[in-house]
Structure formats: structure tokens, C-alpha cells
Amino acid sequence: MNDLQKYIFDNIPQFKGPRLASLYSDLQVQRSTNPDGYQANISAWQNALTLAVKEGHVPGHESRICIPMGSSLLGLLETKQLGRPLGLGAVVAEGQAQRRLLPLLPFLRLKDSIYYHRWWAQPWKSIPWALRQFGVIGPDASGNHLPKGEFVMLDNLEDFSEKIIQHISLNTSGVDRVVPMAIFQKMIGKAIGLDKGLSEMDYRILLLHLSRDKLQISYTEKVVKIRAIDSDLLPVSSVDEAIAALKLLITDLTAQLEKLSESMIGLAGKAHAAVQQKNKPLAMASLRSKKLQETAYHQRSERLAQLEATFASISDAADQIEMVKVLKQSTFALKSLHAEIGPVDTVDDIVEQLRGEMSKVDEVNQIIGEVQQSGVAIDDQEIDDELSTMEAEQKQQEKALKQEQKVAKEQDELAHLPQVPATIDNYEDRDSQNSGAERVGKQMQTIRENESSLDDAAMAIDRLSLEEDKKQLEPIPDA
């Protein structure tokens, strides 16, 4: 099992189990008998090949954007149990119709954007015609016939380009937007997460796509110019080429200084080791080499300092140019606004008219206020008298309520006083053993005691009533 098969069978869920036989069968038959299964198998093949190419699992093929079609691909996918897949021709045809595959040669030779509607107006007719014109396929490209040649996988291309655009958008200043080609290729590898970078063909495809289709860069063989935000895409100028050359030289000198520094450290260690081994000739040779490299290091450091000072001056000048452009635009904007405002005399007239209208508003408000003040006058004394009457009525109601509660309380107290016997006969049974005279005397004494208790209770109730009446008759103090 080669790398391509291993990647697809291990990472693509559709290529596992009983469905694998359906994927390797004739897809054209499924198109008429099982349309849903046909579309599912087409989608599974497209996703599998797209990811395999993007991750670099096509043996003998370095591109992460293009896929080689033909017998070589069929051989890589062939298995002992299933043989070669019979439906890759349908997969390619559907990919072209769905705008996911483009033949490489027409892609490179197109002058208009691939998103231009005429290119995709009739994909089933234009793509095979273009393939035949460039000699990629024969006269019959229908059915399961698999065309030969390289095809650009637009899913991978657009994914890479979006990551690159997001990465280069951080370059905002005029000088930062000018990048040497060698440095820009490293930026591409960093943006898409590939330390080893891409193939030369992939770089060529990406540069063309970013320039022609995305309108994000303009480039020459040695220089890439990134489009500024909210600005038109400008071609690379001679000034841009000079800035790019200066950047590249600074980068090279910086790398040389790093290597010289590492070499000097190594030679110093070598000399110490030779001294410890008492190998004087080797120690002297190491020190001489170290001295020469120190001289070269200082010379190149001075050159780098001069180049960096020059680059700083160019950067300042570029920023000044941008500032002058902004000032010019601001001046034009102010002139346009002043032209709309008109002469100063006109402004004075407008302000004077505004003051007159505002004074009219003040006069109207004053008149309305006078009318409101001339309405029905309200006497505050009458309001106070009415409020006092309402308060007196409320107090009278509270007094009557208290009187009712007092009477109810008195009646309750009288109901709980001891009862006086009605006749003497009530005591005959209890005092049956006493003499008649003694019974009569005791009964008379009991009657007198009860009468005395009743008199005392009546006098107490009268005193309470008189005190309560006295309190209620007292005059209410003025508030």
C-alpha cells in the first residue's frame, strides 16, 4: 500500500467498509440507476483527492495545488482486491462542472480572471474544448475517459490564497508592501504552515492567482508589491525594485553576520581545546581564523548599519509621501466643502436670519406664557379652608368610632358582673339545717353586700364616663 492509498483509507471515512467497492465501480452506471449514490461517491472522491494533494501524499508529486491525471494516478490507486477505480473520468468531469478543477495550461494562459463569467458560462462545453485545444485530451472526453495532464484544484488554491492575503494584510506601510520575491516565498510558506515551502509551480500558480484573480499583488521576477488597503493595485516601479534590492541585501548581510558569529564562537572553542591539548599550531591557526572572521564581521556590521540607515531614510520619505497625499486629499475636501458653503457674506446673512427667526420664537413663547398667566386665578386661602374642613370631618369620624368602641366595652363589663338572687327561697336548700331566724339574717346580709357591690360598680362607671366626656369637650389646639 503506497502513501496515497494509506492516507485515503485511513483518513477518509467513506473509503471504509462495504462502500469501498461502490467507489471503485463504474460511476456512470450509478448516475442513471442511483443518482444519490452517484453524487455521494463523486463527492467522496473529490474530497479524498483534494486532501491528499493538500497534505502532500501523492508519491512522486511535490505540488500541493495540482493533481496529475492519467494512468499514473490510476496506478497509485489500484488495489489487489478492487483493481483500478473505474469512475475517475466522471469525477474529473463533475469537478470541472462544479468549478473545483481546472486544467493547468489554460489556467496559466488565461488573461482574464477565472471568476469571469464567460469562462464558466458553459463548463461542460468550454472545458473539454479547451483541453482539446491544448492537446491535453483526445477528441472524446465523455463517459469514464480519464484526461491526462495536471489539473489545478481550486479548493486548495483558494484556501492557500486566503491565508496568504490575511498574512500580508499586516504589511501596512508603503515600504513594507514592497517585498523581494525570495522573501515573499518564505512568507507564503509561513502563511500556509509549510516550513519546507512549495514547489516552483505552486509558487507560480499562487502568484498568478493573487495578482490576476484576487487583485492583491503585482509582481515581477524579483519584486512583489502588495496592494494597499482601500487603494487600487499599482504596478511595480523602479523605486520599488530599488527598495526590494536594499531589503534583500540587508537580509543577506544579517544572515552572514549570524553565520560569522557562530563561526567565531566555534573557533574560540576550538582554540581553547587545542590549548588544553597543548597543540600550539592548531590553537594559533584557530585564533588566526577567528581574527579574520572578526575583521569581516566588523566590516559587514558597518555596511549593514549604513544600509539600515539608508532604508530608514527611504521609509521616512515614503511615509512623508503618504502624508503629502493625505494632505492634498484633505485640502481638496475642504475646498469642496467651502464651495458648497459659499462666501463668508452669505454665511453672515444666514446667521442673521437665524437669529431673527429665533427671536420670533422667543416672542411667541412670551405671548403664550402671558395668556396662561391671565387665566382663572386660584385662591390659596380657599384651598387651605377646604383642607381644614376635611381634616375636622376626619377627626369627628374618628371620635364617633372611639365612642362606639367605649360603649361596647362598658356593655361587655356589665355582662360579666355577679348576679343578685331574686328571692330568699334560693337559699333554703343549702341552709336547711340552720334555724329560720339565722337563715333570714344571713340572706339579708348577703343581699346588702351585693347591693353595695352594684353601687360601687355603678359609681366607677359614672366616673369613667365623666372623665372621657371631659377630654372630648376640651378645645382642639390650632395647628
XYZ file of C-alpha atoms in Angstrom:
479
model
C 0.000 0.000 0.000
C 1.531 3.299 -1.106
C 1.289 6.630 0.703
C -1.741 7.835 -1.270
C -3.790 4.705 -0.560
C -2.775 4.659 3.093
C -3.787 8.307 3.587
C -7.172 7.908 1.864
C -8.103 4.602 3.518
C -7.026 5.785 6.987
C -8.402 9.346 6.976
C -11.451 9.427 4.699
C -14.453 7.753 6.396
C -16.222 6.980 3.102
C -13.347 4.723 1.992
C -14.011 2.109 4.627
C -16.288 -0.905 4.791
C -18.632 -2.180 2.075
C -18.887 1.213 0.356
C -15.323 0.887 -0.958
C -16.469 -1.471 -3.733
C -19.062 1.088 -4.861
C -16.412 3.816 -5.008
C -14.209 1.706 -7.279
C -17.081 0.683 -9.563
C -18.318 2.311 -12.787
C -19.863 5.582 -11.603
C -21.569 6.258 -14.929
C -23.884 3.300 -14.299
C -24.740 4.698 -10.857
C -25.556 8.054 -12.418
C -28.665 6.605 -14.052
C -29.573 3.845 -11.587
C -28.720 5.541 -8.261
C -28.328 9.344 -8.621
C -27.943 9.941 -4.868
C -25.260 7.289 -4.539
C -23.554 8.684 -7.644
C -23.326 12.196 -6.151
C -22.126 10.803 -2.805
C -19.343 8.795 -4.485
C -18.297 11.763 -6.643
C -18.095 13.987 -3.561
C -16.110 11.336 -1.637
C -13.516 11.024 -4.429
C -13.195 14.807 -4.819
C -12.679 15.370 -1.089
C -10.229 12.472 -0.802
C -8.045 13.644 -3.704
C -8.195 17.286 -2.584
C -6.993 16.497 0.924
C -4.367 14.007 -0.255
C -2.820 16.589 -2.589
C -3.038 19.353 0.022
C -1.260 17.232 2.638
C 1.385 16.068 0.133
C 0.534 12.357 -0.005
C 0.834 11.831 -3.756
C 4.059 9.853 -4.351
C 6.434 11.447 -6.839
C 4.439 14.676 -6.909
C 5.523 17.751 -4.915
C 2.624 20.077 -5.733
C 0.060 20.904 -3.058
C -2.261 22.577 -5.574
C -2.159 20.442 -8.745
C -3.016 16.788 -9.253
C -1.662 14.648 -12.114
C -4.421 12.861 -14.030
C -3.777 9.792 -16.150
C -2.539 6.244 -15.847
C -0.025 7.169 -13.154
C -2.823 8.232 -10.787
C -4.807 5.101 -11.613
C -1.754 3.001 -10.799
C -1.355 4.717 -7.424
C -4.996 3.975 -6.544
C -5.004 0.371 -7.790
C -5.518 -2.380 -5.190
C -5.332 -6.171 -5.449
C -8.907 -6.690 -4.299
C -10.643 -3.898 -6.254
C -8.262 -3.112 -9.100
C -8.275 0.398 -10.561
C -11.114 2.857 -9.942
C -13.392 2.959 -12.980
C -15.104 6.286 -12.299
C -12.284 8.855 -12.104
C -13.253 10.231 -15.514
C -16.676 11.119 -14.133
C -15.016 12.618 -11.055
C -12.907 14.948 -13.212
C -15.894 15.923 -15.390
C -18.012 16.735 -12.344
C -15.137 18.655 -10.791
C -14.874 20.847 -13.876
C -18.623 21.421 -13.926
C -18.597 22.334 -10.230
C -15.654 24.741 -10.656
C -13.350 22.654 -8.485
C -10.884 21.528 -11.189
C -9.135 23.488 -13.926
C -6.592 22.192 -16.433
C -3.212 23.744 -15.648
C -2.262 25.023 -19.120
C -5.478 27.007 -19.728
C -5.210 28.364 -16.177
C -1.705 29.715 -16.777
C -2.573 31.216 -20.183
C -5.793 32.937 -19.196
C -5.693 36.735 -19.317
C -8.997 37.300 -17.544
C -9.868 36.178 -14.058
C -11.030 32.626 -13.583
C -14.094 34.135 -11.883
C -15.055 35.906 -15.106
C -18.471 34.571 -16.038
C -17.613 33.717 -19.641
C -15.039 31.167 -18.539
C -17.636 29.272 -16.522
C -20.670 30.020 -18.677
C -20.818 26.542 -20.236
C -18.373 24.337 -18.320
C -19.375 21.089 -19.992
C -18.602 22.563 -23.406
C -15.786 25.033 -22.785
C -13.560 22.843 -20.604
C -13.358 19.848 -22.998
C -12.887 22.250 -25.893
C -10.005 23.961 -24.053
C -8.461 20.598 -23.219
C -8.571 19.522 -26.851
C -7.149 22.878 -27.996
C -4.118 22.481 -25.765
C -3.693 18.808 -26.620
C -4.464 17.606 -23.130
C -7.176 15.137 -24.194
C -8.293 13.415 -27.338
C -11.423 14.043 -29.348
C -13.670 12.070 -26.937
C -13.767 13.193 -23.311
C -17.102 11.755 -22.312
C -18.051 8.834 -20.099
C -15.316 7.368 -17.889
C -12.426 8.550 -20.032
C -9.772 9.992 -17.726
C -7.979 13.022 -19.230
C -4.218 13.328 -18.944
C -2.201 16.184 -17.536
C -2.083 18.460 -14.493
C -5.271 19.925 -13.028
C -5.469 22.854 -10.602
C -7.561 22.067 -7.526
C -9.354 25.328 -6.804
C -10.285 24.299 -3.256
C -6.624 24.111 -2.266
C -5.703 27.185 -4.269
C -8.379 29.360 -2.674
C -7.622 28.080 0.814
C -3.927 28.924 0.451
C -4.622 32.309 -1.130
C -6.982 33.372 1.674
C -4.359 32.524 4.293
C -1.709 34.461 2.352
C -3.962 37.508 1.965
C -4.654 37.507 5.683
C -0.928 37.268 6.415
C 0.234 40.003 4.033
C -2.513 42.381 5.187
C -0.286 43.099 8.210
C 2.113 44.995 5.919
C 0.590 48.466 6.114
C 3.343 50.991 5.361
C 4.476 51.791 1.852
C 7.943 50.276 2.265
C 6.628 47.139 3.961
C 4.359 46.445 0.991
C 7.384 46.045 -1.292
C 8.871 42.576 -0.799
C 11.686 40.743 -2.608
C 10.472 37.599 -4.344
C 12.677 35.322 -2.237
C 11.312 36.799 0.987
C 7.728 36.668 -0.304
C 8.051 32.939 -0.982
C 9.105 32.443 2.630
C 6.101 34.496 3.680
C 3.853 32.158 1.687
C 5.299 29.094 3.408
C 4.787 30.702 6.812
C 1.220 31.760 5.999
C 0.088 28.274 4.915
C 2.074 26.464 7.592
C 4.660 24.741 5.374
C 8.222 25.218 6.575
C 9.637 23.463 3.523
C 7.705 25.749 1.199
C 6.011 24.844 -2.059
C 7.146 23.699 -5.452
C 8.116 26.229 -8.105
C 4.902 25.529 -9.997
C 2.834 26.115 -6.870
C 4.527 29.488 -6.332
C 3.827 30.411 -9.924
C 0.165 29.430 -9.628
C -0.290 31.315 -6.363
C 1.363 34.484 -7.637
C -0.807 34.453 -10.755
C -3.945 33.783 -8.729
C -3.219 36.558 -6.212
C -2.456 39.013 -8.999
C -4.947 38.191 -11.762
C -7.874 36.700 -9.870
C -7.661 38.274 -6.404
C -6.064 41.635 -7.367
C -3.962 41.623 -4.191
C -0.427 41.866 -5.573
C 1.537 42.955 -8.611
C 4.871 41.286 -9.233
C 7.900 40.911 -11.425
C 10.589 38.282 -11.451
C 12.285 39.722 -8.351
C 9.756 42.009 -6.664
C 6.251 41.628 -5.198
C 4.146 44.699 -4.421
C 1.187 44.269 -2.074
C -1.904 46.353 -2.691
C -2.678 48.956 -0.049
C -5.994 48.830 1.782
C -8.751 50.839 0.056
C -6.459 51.556 -2.877
C -6.019 50.443 -6.456
C -3.437 47.835 -7.385
C -0.336 49.605 -8.719
C 2.383 48.043 -10.887
C 5.923 47.549 -9.670
C 8.024 50.686 -10.285
C 11.765 51.266 -10.434
C 11.618 52.723 -6.923
C 10.008 49.508 -5.728
C 12.776 47.483 -7.342
C 15.426 49.588 -5.569
C 13.672 49.180 -2.216
C 13.356 45.420 -2.753
C 17.064 45.144 -3.637
C 18.006 47.079 -0.500
C 15.783 44.833 1.629
C 17.280 41.721 0.128
C 20.841 42.957 0.732
C 20.033 43.777 4.373
C 18.550 40.318 4.821
C 21.612 38.655 3.287
C 24.062 40.669 5.418
C 22.090 39.847 8.555
C 22.267 36.136 7.736
C 26.026 36.415 7.044
C 26.634 38.118 10.378
C 24.772 35.347 12.184
C 26.927 32.719 10.490
C 30.141 34.647 11.241
C 29.138 34.972 14.888
C 28.523 31.231 15.170
C 31.819 30.521 13.396
C 33.784 32.799 15.741
C 32.298 31.067 18.761
C 33.252 27.696 17.287
C 36.819 28.789 16.523
C 37.245 30.190 20.032
C 36.168 26.869 21.482
C 38.474 25.033 19.122
C 41.415 27.209 20.197
C 40.686 26.545 23.908
C 40.548 22.817 23.241
C 43.870 22.980 21.390
C 45.476 24.860 24.280
C 44.249 22.243 26.713
C 45.742 19.578 24.457
C 48.920 21.643 24.216
C 48.547 21.736 20.454
C 50.019 25.145 19.801
C 49.910 25.118 15.951
C 46.212 24.247 15.937
C 45.484 26.892 18.553
C 47.365 29.551 16.548
C 45.544 28.589 13.333
C 42.154 28.759 15.066
C 42.954 32.157 16.522
C 44.114 33.494 13.141
C 40.889 32.296 11.505
C 38.884 33.816 14.327
C 40.716 37.105 13.882
C 39.982 37.180 10.150
C 36.340 36.462 10.747
C 36.171 39.167 13.404
C 37.507 41.629 10.857
C 34.959 40.520 8.298
C 32.240 40.703 10.936
C 33.076 44.312 11.826
C 33.240 45.366 8.172
C 29.901 43.819 7.325
C 28.377 45.222 10.504
C 29.356 48.713 9.337
C 27.878 48.044 5.905
C 24.685 46.759 7.458
C 24.449 49.858 9.642
C 24.802 52.083 6.554
C 22.188 50.102 4.656
C 19.764 50.194 7.569
C 20.232 53.976 7.889
C 19.548 54.332 4.164
C 16.475 52.115 4.452
C 15.212 54.181 7.401
C 15.566 57.362 5.337
C 13.682 55.778 2.440
C 10.966 54.623 4.829
C 10.630 58.144 6.231
C 10.461 59.594 2.746
C 7.760 57.066 1.785
C 5.761 57.984 4.877
C 6.131 61.658 4.008
C 4.823 60.956 0.524
C 1.793 59.246 2.005
C 1.295 62.179 4.355
C 1.504 64.676 1.493
C -1.089 62.652 -0.417
C -3.394 62.715 2.575
C -2.875 66.454 2.977
C -3.705 67.007 -0.679
C -6.868 64.967 -0.353
C -7.813 66.843 2.804
C -7.242 70.176 1.089
C -9.419 69.139 -1.818
C -12.127 68.026 0.593
C -12.052 71.353 2.422
C -12.239 73.261 -0.853
C -15.247 71.231 -1.905
C -16.977 71.849 1.411
C -16.235 75.578 1.293
C -17.575 75.727 -2.243
C -20.833 74.234 -1.010
C -20.975 76.683 1.904
C -20.433 79.751 -0.270
C -18.900 83.179 0.505
C -18.479 84.479 4.051
C -21.067 87.226 3.462
C -23.633 84.599 2.650
C -22.866 82.818 5.915
C -23.296 86.102 7.825
C -26.694 86.647 6.196
C -27.777 83.131 7.075
C -26.704 83.571 10.690
C -28.510 86.899 10.917
C -31.673 85.379 9.514
C -31.387 82.550 12.000
C -31.119 84.997 14.874
C -34.229 86.815 13.646
C -36.217 83.608 13.467
C -35.036 82.589 16.927
C -36.139 85.947 18.352
C -39.594 85.386 16.822
C -39.779 82.054 18.605
C -38.931 83.793 21.903
C -41.676 86.370 21.337
C -44.250 83.677 20.622
C -43.260 81.806 23.785
C -43.595 85.007 25.824
C -47.093 85.700 24.457
C -48.211 82.159 25.186
C -46.907 82.486 28.745
C -48.864 85.707 29.315
C -52.073 84.037 28.115
C -51.563 81.191 30.540
C -50.962 83.610 33.422
C -54.153 85.596 32.575
C -56.441 82.561 33.112
C -58.596 81.766 36.210
C -56.824 82.782 39.444
C -56.679 80.238 42.236
C -57.070 81.443 45.859
C -54.717 79.546 48.136
C -56.760 80.568 51.237
C -59.827 78.778 49.931
C -57.758 75.647 49.395
C -56.454 75.843 52.990
C -60.009 76.295 54.381
C -61.301 73.314 52.425
C -58.418 71.199 53.648
C -59.117 72.215 57.294
C -62.786 71.250 56.903
C -61.823 67.846 55.525
C -59.418 67.289 58.439
C -62.127 68.270 61.021
C -64.577 65.819 59.460
C -61.976 63.096 59.627
C -61.349 63.789 63.324
C -65.117 63.765 64.077
C -65.415 60.372 62.398
C -62.522 59.054 64.457
C -64.186 60.424 67.673
C -67.513 58.709 66.912
C -65.711 55.448 66.268
C -63.925 55.657 69.619
C -67.264 56.376 71.412
C -68.845 53.291 69.843
C -65.905 51.189 70.949
C -66.206 52.596 74.518
C -69.911 51.765 74.812
C -69.300 48.262 73.548
C -66.560 47.792 76.149
C -68.842 49.026 79.013
C -71.605 46.694 77.965
C -69.188 43.805 77.996
C -68.019 44.677 81.546
C -71.632 44.848 82.842
C -72.365 41.471 81.340
C -69.601 39.884 83.425
C -70.769 41.337 86.904
C -72.112 38.792 89.559
C -75.893 38.087 89.532
C -78.159 39.102 92.571
C -80.542 36.340 93.815
C -84.188 37.157 93.048
C -85.836 35.576 96.246
C -84.759 34.162 99.538
C -86.068 30.752 98.519
C -82.928 30.152 96.559
C -81.019 29.505 99.830
C -83.469 27.274 101.572
C -81.997 24.011 100.380
C -78.413 24.946 101.201
C -79.238 26.192 104.781
C -81.839 23.631 105.643
C -80.103 22.636 108.856
C -79.981 26.226 110.317
C -82.708 27.920 112.205
C -85.165 30.113 110.394
C -84.021 33.360 112.018
C -80.388 32.726 111.280
C -81.188 31.888 107.673
C -83.140 35.073 107.229
C -80.386 37.173 108.801
C -77.696 35.712 106.611
C -79.820 36.114 103.499
C -80.470 39.783 104.277
C -76.749 40.391 104.887
C -75.874 38.792 101.531
C -78.442 40.969 99.740
C -76.990 44.110 101.322
C -73.433 43.155 100.314
C -74.484 42.541 96.705
C -76.325 45.847 96.550
C -73.237 47.620 97.899
C -71.096 45.982 95.169
C -73.533 47.074 92.497
C -73.499 50.656 93.782
C -69.682 50.750 93.780
C -69.554 49.425 90.194
C -72.122 51.947 89.017
C -70.195 54.838 90.619
C -66.947 53.659 88.947
C -68.600 53.517 85.531
C -70.065 57.032 86.015
C -66.621 58.429 86.929
C -65.058 56.887 83.781
C -67.794 58.336 81.571
C -67.440 61.816 83.064
C -63.638 61.819 82.556
C -63.979 60.671 78.914
C -66.616 63.336 78.180
C -64.424 65.967 79.737
C -61.480 65.017 77.491
C -63.631 65.119 74.365
C -65.052 68.570 75.272
C -61.583 70.110 75.618
C -60.829 72.517 72.674
C -58.565 71.268 69.872
C -55.379 73.376 69.692
C -54.725 75.198 66.414
C -52.253 73.550 64.080
